[in-house]
Amino acid sequence: MAVREIAPDVYSVGVVDWDLRLFDALIGTPEGTSYNAFVVRGTEKTALIDTVDPKFEEDLLKNLMRLRMASLDYIVINHAEQDHSGTLPLLLEMFPAATVIADEKCRDLIEHLLQVPPERIQTVKDGDTLDLGGKTLEFIVSPWVHWPETMLTFEKEDGILFSCDLFGSHLATSELFVKDFTTVFHAAKRYYAEIMMPFRASVKAAMQKVAARDVVVIAPSHGPLYRDPSLILDAYEDWTSDAVKNLVLVPYVSMHGSTAKMVSFFTDALIERGVEVRPYDLTRADPGEVAMTAVDAATIVFAAPTVLFGPHPAAVYAAYLLGALKPKTKFVSVIGSFGWGGRTVQYLTDTLAPLKAEMIGPVYVRGYPTPEDLSALADLADTIVKKHEGIVTEP
Ligand code: FEO
């Protein structure tokens, strides 16, 4: 990927990973991603902000050569995860005079993850600055905007915020800057759901620090950059708020049609009552799409049959994932069908406990649902309508 200028003597030197389809062996990336890195040249010193995934280390080196960089004084590591720090060992070999800038927790991590020699690291605290000569870097320690060590770097003269994972999107594009946010919104929201949502409180705290600066450009380490920071800041304001929408997420799995019948009836019941609903068949659903719906949903209703003595494993996986992602959902329920007993409702309820949502229902029935069972589902839909009253915004 070409070197591109963001501002005078500030360059994008990262790479686009067009074909990545699974990140961290965990997160689907249907639109690829990028690993953004930046060079800031002062009159006295030059700094590289973040590196790239090590599988692209040659591309990063080529970009540095294109800038005719004979020396590199500092390598700022905002985040120790290897997609941003993994090329550090090679860079330290190539640039023996370079000093790594990291906060204290990041220092600890890169010493262990990458075996960076401690004498090569200079630690910084929140608010510390580094004068490169006409370019001043301010370090904003913002823990848990993915990992415990995360930091943002603000280049003061041009107002560029190098936010690393925060405000990123897994989106491979040749556009350096967002041109049309509607084309980026989906990837940015998916990224928020999968990466940032578990840390909603920390993201809010980081956003307060961002708001206190005169930010002109937001330059995350994944996806395109923002010349209009309000686009992504407004979206984050909504996603991180406590507001939920009049929306029910229904992750479901069915083996012989009983649970599917219940989902079909329940979905119609919600629609008839004016509640938006999004069912996902977990045997086919993209977990990222499920997570995105969870960003806004006031209620999650799991629908799963009992297999042997507990929930279908597809439901276990989805419930575990949602429990870990901690959406702001206010109500949860479980519906489904069993043959001879088991712990499905208790298991799924326990797994969703991290949401701290109110449990309503459940409607868990034996075999194919009877008219009485369907009536209980209609009652559950009525309960959801009442619970949503006064607390939801329209989707
Ligand atoms: Fe893009 Fe948490 O690394």
Tab-separated table of C-alpha atoms and ligand atoms in Angstrom:
chain	number	residue	atom	x	y	z
A	1	MET	CA	0.000	0.000	0.000
A	2	ALA	CA	1.280	3.384	-0.954
A	3	VAL	CA	2.595	6.022	1.399
A	4	ARG	CA	0.119	8.877	1.711
A	5	GLU	CA	0.386	12.276	3.358
A	6	ILE	CA	-2.199	13.122	6.019
A	7	ALA	CA	-0.780	16.522	6.949
A	8	PRO	CA	2.588	18.171	6.333
A	9	ASP	CA	5.234	15.654	7.453
A	10	VAL	CA	2.636	13.194	8.732
A	11	TYR	CA	2.274	10.059	6.619
A	12	SER	CA	0.221	6.910	6.495
A	13	VAL	CA	2.606	3.954	6.064
A	14	GLY	CA	0.324	1.037	6.939
A	15	VAL	CA	-1.036	-1.828	4.855
A	16	VAL	CA	-4.384	-3.184	3.724
A	17	ASP	CA	-5.192	-6.846	4.383
A	18	TRP	CA	-7.750	-7.338	1.626
A	19	ASP	CA	-8.471	-11.020	2.161
A	20	LEU	CA	-8.457	-11.500	5.929
A	21	ARG	CA	-11.636	-13.351	6.835
A	22	LEU	CA	-10.980	-14.293	10.473
A	23	PHE	CA	-9.248	-12.077	13.015
A	24	ASP	CA	-7.684	-13.475	16.187
A	25	ALA	CA	-9.016	-16.885	15.041
A	26	LEU	CA	-12.269	-15.573	16.489
A	27	ILE	CA	-13.840	-12.595	14.739
A	28	GLY	CA	-15.190	-12.725	11.213
A	29	THR	CA	-13.821	-9.979	8.957
A	30	PRO	CA	-15.931	-10.282	5.800
A	31	GLU	CA	-14.597	-6.987	4.469
A	32	GLY	CA	-10.907	-7.541	5.324
A	33	THR	CA	-9.041	-4.994	7.413
A	34	SER	CA	-6.049	-2.709	7.465
A	35	TYR	CA	-3.167	-2.219	9.872
A	36	ASN	CA	-2.561	1.508	9.877
A	37	ALA	CA	0.757	2.944	10.957
A	38	PHE	CA	1.953	6.522	10.743
A	39	VAL	CA	5.165	8.502	10.516
A	40	VAL	CA	5.413	11.921	12.161
A	41	ARG	CA	8.471	13.910	11.148
A	42	GLY	CA	9.583	16.814	13.293
A	43	THR	CA	12.496	19.082	12.538
A	44	GLU	CA	14.551	17.228	15.147
A	45	LYS	CA	13.161	13.736	15.495
A	46	THR	CA	11.005	11.232	13.670
A	47	ALA	CA	8.458	8.887	15.213
A	48	LEU	CA	6.585	5.883	13.900
A	49	ILE	CA	3.157	5.473	15.484
A	50	ASP	CA	2.363	1.766	15.761
A	51	THR	CA	3.575	-0.977	13.420
A	52	VAL	CA	1.687	-3.587	11.391
A	53	ASP	CA	0.831	-7.262	11.602
A	54	PRO	CA	4.131	-9.125	11.164
A	55	LYS	CA	2.910	-10.904	8.036
A	56	PHE	CA	3.182	-7.481	6.360
A	57	GLU	CA	6.508	-6.435	7.858
A	58	GLU	CA	8.186	-6.176	4.445
A	59	ASP	CA	5.473	-3.810	3.230
A	60	LEU	CA	5.991	-1.544	6.215
A	61	LEU	CA	9.746	-1.506	5.671
A	62	LYS	CA	9.246	-0.656	1.996
A	63	ASN	CA	7.026	2.251	2.964
A	64	LEU	CA	9.640	3.537	5.393
A	65	MET	CA	12.233	3.252	2.619
A	66	ARG	CA	9.959	5.212	0.276
A	67	LEU	CA	10.097	8.016	2.825
A	68	ARG	CA	13.903	7.719	2.652
A	69	MET	CA	14.077	7.194	6.377
A	70	ALA	CA	17.718	6.775	7.237
A	71	SER	CA	16.926	6.781	10.923
A	72	LEU	CA	14.009	6.428	13.248
A	73	ASP	CA	14.118	7.957	16.697
A	74	TYR	CA	10.923	6.689	18.300
A	75	ILE	CA	8.430	3.909	17.808
A	76	VAL	CA	5.230	4.663	19.708
A	77	ILE	CA	3.308	1.537	20.660
A	78	ASN	CA	-0.253	2.477	21.520
A	79	HIS	CA	-1.341	-1.126	21.992
A	80	ALA	CA	0.594	-4.350	22.522
A	81	GLU	CA	-1.634	-6.623	20.443
A	82	GLN	CA	0.494	-8.106	17.736
A	83	ASP	CA	-1.466	-6.738	14.777
A	84	HIS	CA	0.009	-3.361	15.796
A	85	SER	CA	3.171	-4.268	17.655
A	86	GLY	CA	4.272	-7.467	15.916
A	87	THR	CA	6.790	-5.844	13.581
A	88	LEU	CA	8.552	-4.178	16.505
A	89	PRO	CA	11.343	-6.763	16.906
A	90	LEU	CA	12.358	-6.404	13.253
A	91	LEU	CA	12.187	-2.612	13.405
A	92	LEU	CA	14.394	-2.561	16.489
A	93	GLU	CA	16.959	-4.561	14.534
A	94	MET	CA	16.700	-2.299	11.515
A	95	PHE	CA	16.820	0.905	13.540
A	96	PRO	CA	19.220	0.242	16.425
A	97	ALA	CA	18.964	3.810	17.737
A	98	ALA	CA	15.180	3.797	17.956
A	99	THR	CA	13.502	4.035	21.344
A	100	VAL	CA	10.129	2.436	22.014
A	101	ILE	CA	7.551	4.710	23.646
A	102	ALA	CA	4.917	2.842	25.660
A	103	ASP	CA	2.916	3.217	28.827
A	104	GLU	CA	3.820	1.110	31.833
A	105	LYS	CA	1.357	-1.706	31.193
A	106	CYS	CA	2.314	-1.839	27.533
A	107	ARG	CA	5.982	-2.057	28.488
A	108	ASP	CA	5.219	-5.123	30.566
A	109	LEU	CA	3.244	-6.733	27.752
A	110	ILE	CA	5.720	-6.123	24.928
A	111	GLU	CA	8.551	-7.403	27.099
A	112	HIS	CA	6.639	-10.671	27.464
A	113	LEU	CA	4.858	-10.961	24.118
A	114	LEU	CA	7.678	-9.752	21.882
A	115	GLN	CA	10.715	-10.009	24.135
A	116	VAL	CA	11.577	-6.376	23.590
A	117	PRO	CA	14.708	-5.543	25.639
A	118	PRO	CA	13.664	-3.272	28.544
A	119	GLU	CA	16.519	-0.871	27.859
A	120	ARG	CA	14.954	-0.047	24.490
A	121	ILE	CA	11.700	1.141	26.112
A	122	GLN	CA	10.902	4.596	27.461
A	123	THR	CA	7.689	4.601	29.483
A	124	VAL	CA	5.253	7.497	29.433
A	125	LYS	CA	2.382	8.527	31.676
A	126	ASP	CA	-0.978	10.025	30.859
A	127	GLY	CA	-0.486	13.579	29.603
A	128	ASP	CA	3.247	13.254	28.912
A	129	THR	CA	4.444	14.914	25.717
A	130	LEU	CA	7.281	14.324	23.289
A	131	ASP	CA	8.631	17.225	21.225
A	132	LEU	CA	9.850	16.116	17.811
A	133	GLY	CA	10.556	19.696	16.701
A	134	GLY	CA	7.448	21.483	15.538
A	135	LYS	CA	5.425	18.323	16.123
A	136	THR	CA	4.360	17.467	19.648
A	137	LEU	CA	2.991	14.086	20.604
A	138	GLU	CA	0.775	13.898	23.677
A	139	PHE	CA	0.131	10.477	25.172
A	140	ILE	CA	-3.352	9.803	26.465
A	141	VAL	CA	-3.382	6.637	28.534
A	142	SER	CA	-6.795	5.053	27.984
A	143	PRO	CA	-6.883	1.569	29.471
A	144	TRP	CA	-9.305	-1.045	28.231
A	145	VAL	CA	-10.146	0.311	24.837
A	146	HIS	CA	-9.316	-3.190	23.956
A	147	TRP	CA	-6.566	-4.358	26.316
A	148	PRO	CA	-5.516	-2.995	29.731
A	149	GLU	CA	-2.538	-1.092	28.319
A	150	THR	CA	-4.174	0.876	25.494
A	151	MET	CA	-3.069	4.446	24.827
A	152	LEU	CA	-3.998	7.150	22.320
A	153	THR	CA	-1.441	9.511	20.814
A	154	PHE	CA	-2.438	13.070	19.908
A	155	GLU	CA	-0.332	15.113	17.521
A	156	LYS	CA	-1.124	18.588	18.725
A	157	GLU	CA	-0.093	20.915	15.909
A	158	ASP	CA	-2.267	19.215	13.270
A	159	GLY	CA	-4.909	17.899	15.685
A	160	ILE	CA	-4.464	14.275	14.636
A	161	LEU	CA	-5.598	11.631	17.102
A	162	PHE	CA	-3.908	8.272	16.556
A	163	SER	CA	-6.504	6.185	18.353
A	164	CYS	CA	-5.282	2.667	17.537
A	165	ASP	CA	-8.164	0.177	17.957
A	166	LEU	CA	-10.607	2.792	19.250
A	167	PHE	CA	-12.917	4.065	16.464
A	168	GLY	CA	-11.535	1.458	14.057
A	169	SER	CA	-13.290	-0.694	11.496
A	170	HIS	CA	-12.307	-3.959	9.912
A	171	LEU	CA	-12.623	-2.645	6.389
A	172	ALA	CA	-10.189	-3.040	3.524
A	173	THR	CA	-10.437	-0.010	1.269
A	174	SER	CA	-8.157	1.992	-0.980
A	175	GLU	CA	-9.681	5.179	0.453
A	176	LEU	CA	-7.446	6.654	3.144
A	177	PHE	CA	-10.240	8.863	4.484
A	178	VAL	CA	-13.933	8.154	4.926
A	179	LYS	CA	-15.763	9.710	1.978
A	180	ASP	CA	-19.252	8.431	2.653
A	181	PHE	CA	-19.901	7.284	6.217
A	182	THR	CA	-22.886	5.199	5.140
A	183	THR	CA	-20.426	2.853	3.415
A	184	VAL	CA	-18.289	2.566	6.567
A	185	PHE	CA	-21.013	2.598	9.211
A	186	HIS	CA	-21.707	-1.144	9.058
A	187	ALA	CA	-18.047	-2.115	9.449
A	188	ALA	CA	-17.536	0.444	12.211
A	189	LYS	CA	-20.571	-0.784	14.133
A	190	ARG	CA	-19.588	-4.393	13.696
A	191	TYR	CA	-16.126	-3.520	14.994
A	192	TYR	CA	-17.618	-1.717	17.989
A	193	ALA	CA	-19.860	-4.712	18.736
A	194	GLU	CA	-17.088	-7.271	18.568
A	195	ILE	CA	-14.142	-5.348	19.993
A	196	MET	CA	-15.270	-2.359	22.053
A	197	MET	CA	-18.700	-3.248	23.444
A	198	PRO	CA	-17.354	-5.251	26.435
A	199	PHE	CA	-15.488	-2.093	27.474
A	200	ARG	CA	-18.327	0.398	27.103
A	201	ALA	CA	-17.486	2.268	30.328
A	202	SER	CA	-13.810	2.567	29.381
A	203	VAL	CA	-14.726	3.719	25.878
A	204	LYS	CA	-16.894	6.456	27.402
A	205	ALA	CA	-14.000	7.536	29.627
A	206	ALA	CA	-11.674	7.666	26.630
A	207	MET	CA	-14.237	9.690	24.688
A	208	GLN	CA	-14.260	12.313	27.434
A	209	LYS	CA	-10.509	12.664	27.046
A	210	VAL	CA	-10.928	12.961	23.280
A	211	ALA	CA	-13.628	15.608	23.703
A	212	ALA	CA	-11.222	17.711	25.754
A	213	ARG	CA	-8.864	18.020	22.764
A	214	ASP	CA	-9.252	19.906	19.534
A	215	VAL	CA	-9.276	16.830	17.311
A	216	VAL	CA	-9.266	17.541	13.583
A	217	VAL	CA	-8.546	14.040	12.253
A	218	ILE	CA	-9.169	10.661	13.866
A	219	ALA	CA	-6.677	8.121	12.588
A	220	PRO	CA	-7.481	4.647	13.931
A	221	SER	CA	-5.281	1.643	13.251
A	222	HIS	CA	-7.968	-0.283	11.365
A	223	GLY	CA	-10.037	1.051	8.495
A	224	PRO	CA	-10.274	4.529	7.007
A	225	LEU	CA	-9.484	7.804	8.795
A	226	TYR	CA	-11.981	10.532	9.679
A	227	ARG	CA	-11.564	14.140	8.541
A	228	ASP	CA	-14.891	14.763	10.237
A	229	PRO	CA	-14.449	13.237	13.703
A	230	SER	CA	-18.101	13.892	14.561
A	231	LEU	CA	-19.172	11.058	12.247
A	232	ILE	CA	-17.637	8.336	14.355
A	233	LEU	CA	-17.906	10.214	17.665
A	234	ASP	CA	-21.672	10.658	17.244
A	235	ALA	CA	-22.069	6.984	16.362
A	236	TYR	CA	-20.062	5.974	19.445
A	237	GLU	CA	-22.138	8.361	21.556
A	238	ASP	CA	-25.218	6.395	20.540
A	239	TRP	CA	-23.706	2.918	20.855
A	240	THR	CA	-22.148	3.568	24.266
A	241	SER	CA	-25.206	5.344	25.673
A	242	ASP	CA	-27.636	3.540	27.955
A	243	ALA	CA	-30.420	3.985	25.396
A	244	VAL	CA	-31.860	0.799	23.893
A	245	LYS	CA	-34.172	0.378	20.939
A	246	ASN	CA	-37.576	-1.256	20.657
A	247	LEU	CA	-35.860	-4.319	19.244
A	248	VAL	CA	-35.744	-7.995	20.236
A	249	LEU	CA	-32.806	-10.176	19.229
A	250	VAL	CA	-33.741	-13.853	18.896
A	251	PRO	CA	-30.747	-16.154	18.460
A	252	TYR	CA	-32.216	-19.615	17.856
A	253	VAL	CA	-31.469	-23.171	16.901
A	254	SER	CA	-33.959	-25.955	16.210
A	255	MET	CA	-33.421	-29.668	15.606
A	256	HIS	CA	-36.819	-31.098	14.678
A	257	GLY	CA	-38.937	-27.988	14.199
A	258	SER	CA	-40.507	-27.476	17.633
A	259	THR	CA	-38.298	-24.547	18.652
A	260	ALA	CA	-38.481	-23.177	15.085
A	261	LYS	CA	-42.282	-23.185	15.327
A	262	MET	CA	-42.064	-21.257	18.592
A	263	VAL	CA	-39.666	-18.718	17.069
A	264	SER	CA	-41.911	-18.244	14.059
A	265	PHE	CA	-44.988	-17.682	16.226
A	266	PHE	CA	-43.127	-15.432	18.667
A	267	THR	CA	-41.563	-13.354	15.884
A	268	ASP	CA	-44.997	-12.742	14.355
A	269	ALA	CA	-46.412	-11.893	17.775
A	270	LEU	CA	-43.782	-9.204	18.294
A	271	ILE	CA	-44.283	-7.768	14.811
A	272	GLU	CA	-48.039	-7.604	15.394
A	273	ARG	CA	-47.352	-5.628	18.569
A	274	GLY	CA	-45.090	-3.126	16.811
A	275	VAL	CA	-41.820	-4.469	18.175
A	276	GLU	CA	-38.889	-4.862	15.793
A	277	VAL	CA	-37.450	-8.375	15.921
A	278	ARG	CA	-34.415	-10.015	14.388
A	279	PRO	CA	-34.191	-13.817	14.557
A	280	TYR	CA	-30.883	-15.492	13.663
A	281	ASP	CA	-30.596	-19.208	12.906
A	282	LEU	CA	-27.412	-20.018	14.800
A	283	THR	CA	-26.504	-22.875	12.467
A	284	ARG	CA	-25.987	-20.286	9.731
A	285	ALA	CA	-25.731	-16.882	11.378
A	286	ASP	CA	-22.669	-14.685	11.301
A	287	PRO	CA	-21.774	-14.046	14.982
A	288	GLY	CA	-20.735	-10.507	14.049
A	289	GLU	CA	-24.248	-9.740	12.795
A	290	VAL	CA	-25.745	-11.164	15.990
A	291	ALA	CA	-23.383	-8.972	18.032
A	292	MET	CA	-24.312	-5.886	15.971
A	293	THR	CA	-28.001	-6.404	16.649
A	294	ALA	CA	-27.192	-6.788	20.342
A	295	VAL	CA	-25.682	-3.275	20.382
A	296	ASP	CA	-29.196	-1.768	20.287
A	297	ALA	CA	-31.625	-4.505	21.353
A	298	ALA	CA	-33.668	-3.851	24.486
A	299	THR	CA	-34.346	-7.584	24.820
A	300	ILE	CA	-32.643	-10.855	23.890
A	301	VAL	CA	-34.732	-14.007	23.727
A	302	PHE	CA	-32.705	-17.177	23.312
A	303	ALA	CA	-34.498	-20.050	21.631
A	304	ALA	CA	-32.916	-23.470	21.936
A	305	PRO	CA	-33.883	-27.107	22.279
A	306	THR	CA	-32.402	-29.379	24.902
A	307	VAL	CA	-29.766	-31.795	23.625
A	308	LEU	CA	-29.108	-34.606	26.079
A	309	PHE	CA	-29.250	-32.611	29.341
A	310	GLY	CA	-28.522	-29.024	28.332
A	311	PRO	CA	-28.863	-26.454	25.577
A	312	HIS	CA	-27.876	-27.124	21.992
A	313	PRO	CA	-24.124	-26.323	21.725
A	314	ALA	CA	-24.772	-23.609	19.104
A	315	ALA	CA	-26.853	-21.759	21.688
A	316	VAL	CA	-24.159	-22.283	24.328
A	317	TYR	CA	-21.569	-20.668	22.063
A	318	ALA	CA	-23.810	-17.710	21.207
A	319	ALA	CA	-24.830	-17.172	24.829
A	320	TYR	CA	-21.208	-17.320	25.962
A	321	LEU	CA	-20.233	-14.813	23.280
A	322	LEU	CA	-23.022	-12.393	24.195
A	323	GLY	CA	-22.198	-12.806	27.889
A	324	ALA	CA	-18.622	-11.816	27.083
A	325	LEU	CA	-19.589	-8.907	24.796
A	326	LYS	CA	-21.931	-7.474	27.469
A	327	PRO	CA	-24.449	-5.514	25.385
A	328	LYS	CA	-26.601	-2.967	27.240
A	329	THR	CA	-29.688	-5.181	26.791
A	330	LYS	CA	-32.225	-4.742	29.602
A	331	PHE	CA	-34.230	-7.995	29.429
A	332	VAL	CA	-33.466	-11.604	28.551
A	333	SER	CA	-35.601	-14.683	28.174
A	334	VAL	CA	-35.337	-18.285	27.046
A	335	ILE	CA	-37.831	-20.187	24.965
A	336	GLY	CA	-37.642	-23.636	23.415
A	337	SER	CA	-38.559	-27.263	23.588
A	338	PHE	CA	-37.300	-30.337	25.407
A	339	GLY	CA	-37.967	-34.066	25.155
A	340	TRP	CA	-37.445	-35.408	28.633
A	341	GLY	CA	-35.883	-32.699	30.812
A	342	GLY	CA	-32.591	-30.970	31.384
A	343	ARG	CA	-31.032	-27.711	32.509
A	344	THR	CA	-31.304	-25.600	29.376
A	345	VAL	CA	-33.083	-22.591	30.875
A	346	GLN	CA	-30.814	-22.454	33.922
A	347	TYR	CA	-27.668	-22.957	31.849
A	348	LEU	CA	-28.494	-20.180	29.373
A	349	THR	CA	-29.679	-17.844	32.134
A	350	ASP	CA	-26.445	-18.360	34.040
A	351	THR	CA	-24.373	-17.835	30.906
A	352	LEU	CA	-26.144	-14.546	30.185
A	353	ALA	CA	-25.764	-13.328	33.794
A	354	PRO	CA	-22.911	-10.892	32.894
A	355	LEU	CA	-25.499	-8.773	31.045
A	356	LYS	CA	-27.144	-7.992	34.412
A	357	ALA	CA	-30.444	-7.957	32.523
A	358	GLU	CA	-33.836	-8.780	34.018
A	359	MET	CA	-34.980	-12.329	33.270
A	360	ILE	CA	-38.531	-12.565	31.912
A	361	GLY	CA	-40.455	-15.689	30.962
A	362	PRO	CA	-39.226	-18.316	30.227
A	363	VAL	CA	-41.465	-20.363	27.961
A	364	TYR	CA	-39.913	-23.806	27.851
A	365	VAL	CA	-42.204	-26.580	26.684
A	366	ARG	CA	-42.252	-30.315	26.182
A	367	GLY	CA	-42.264	-31.475	22.569
A	368	TYR	CA	-44.132	-29.677	19.816
A	369	PRO	CA	-45.795	-26.500	21.128
A	370	THR	CA	-49.475	-26.824	21.991
A	371	PRO	CA	-51.992	-23.971	21.593
A	372	GLU	CA	-51.465	-23.271	25.315
A	373	ASP	CA	-47.707	-23.022	24.749
A	374	LEU	CA	-48.238	-20.580	21.896
A	375	SER	CA	-50.531	-18.565	24.117
A	376	ALA	CA	-47.716	-18.368	26.671
A	377	LEU	CA	-45.477	-16.983	23.928
A	378	ALA	CA	-48.108	-14.353	23.125
A	379	ASP	CA	-48.101	-13.444	26.823
A	380	LEU	CA	-44.306	-13.136	26.700
A	381	ALA	CA	-44.649	-10.765	23.729
A	382	ASP	CA	-47.173	-8.722	25.743
A	383	THR	CA	-44.756	-8.615	28.674
A	384	ILE	CA	-41.974	-7.368	26.387
A	385	VAL	CA	-44.199	-4.602	25.038
A	386	LYS	CA	-44.927	-3.464	28.601
A	387	LYS	CA	-41.269	-3.710	29.657
A	388	HIS	CA	-40.190	-1.644	26.658
A	389	GLU	CA	-42.700	1.116	27.347
A	390	GLY	CA	-40.901	4.269	28.378
A	391	ILE	CA	-37.385	2.860	28.124
A	392	VAL	CA	-36.828	2.408	24.418
A	393	THR	CA	-36.175	4.677	21.497
A	394	GLU	CA	-37.566	3.627	18.140
A	395	PRO	CA	-35.140	1.639	15.969
B	1	FEO	FE1	-6.155	-4.196	16.428
B	1	FEO	FE2	-6.545	-5.008	19.744
B	1	FEO	O1	-5.712	-4.953	18.081
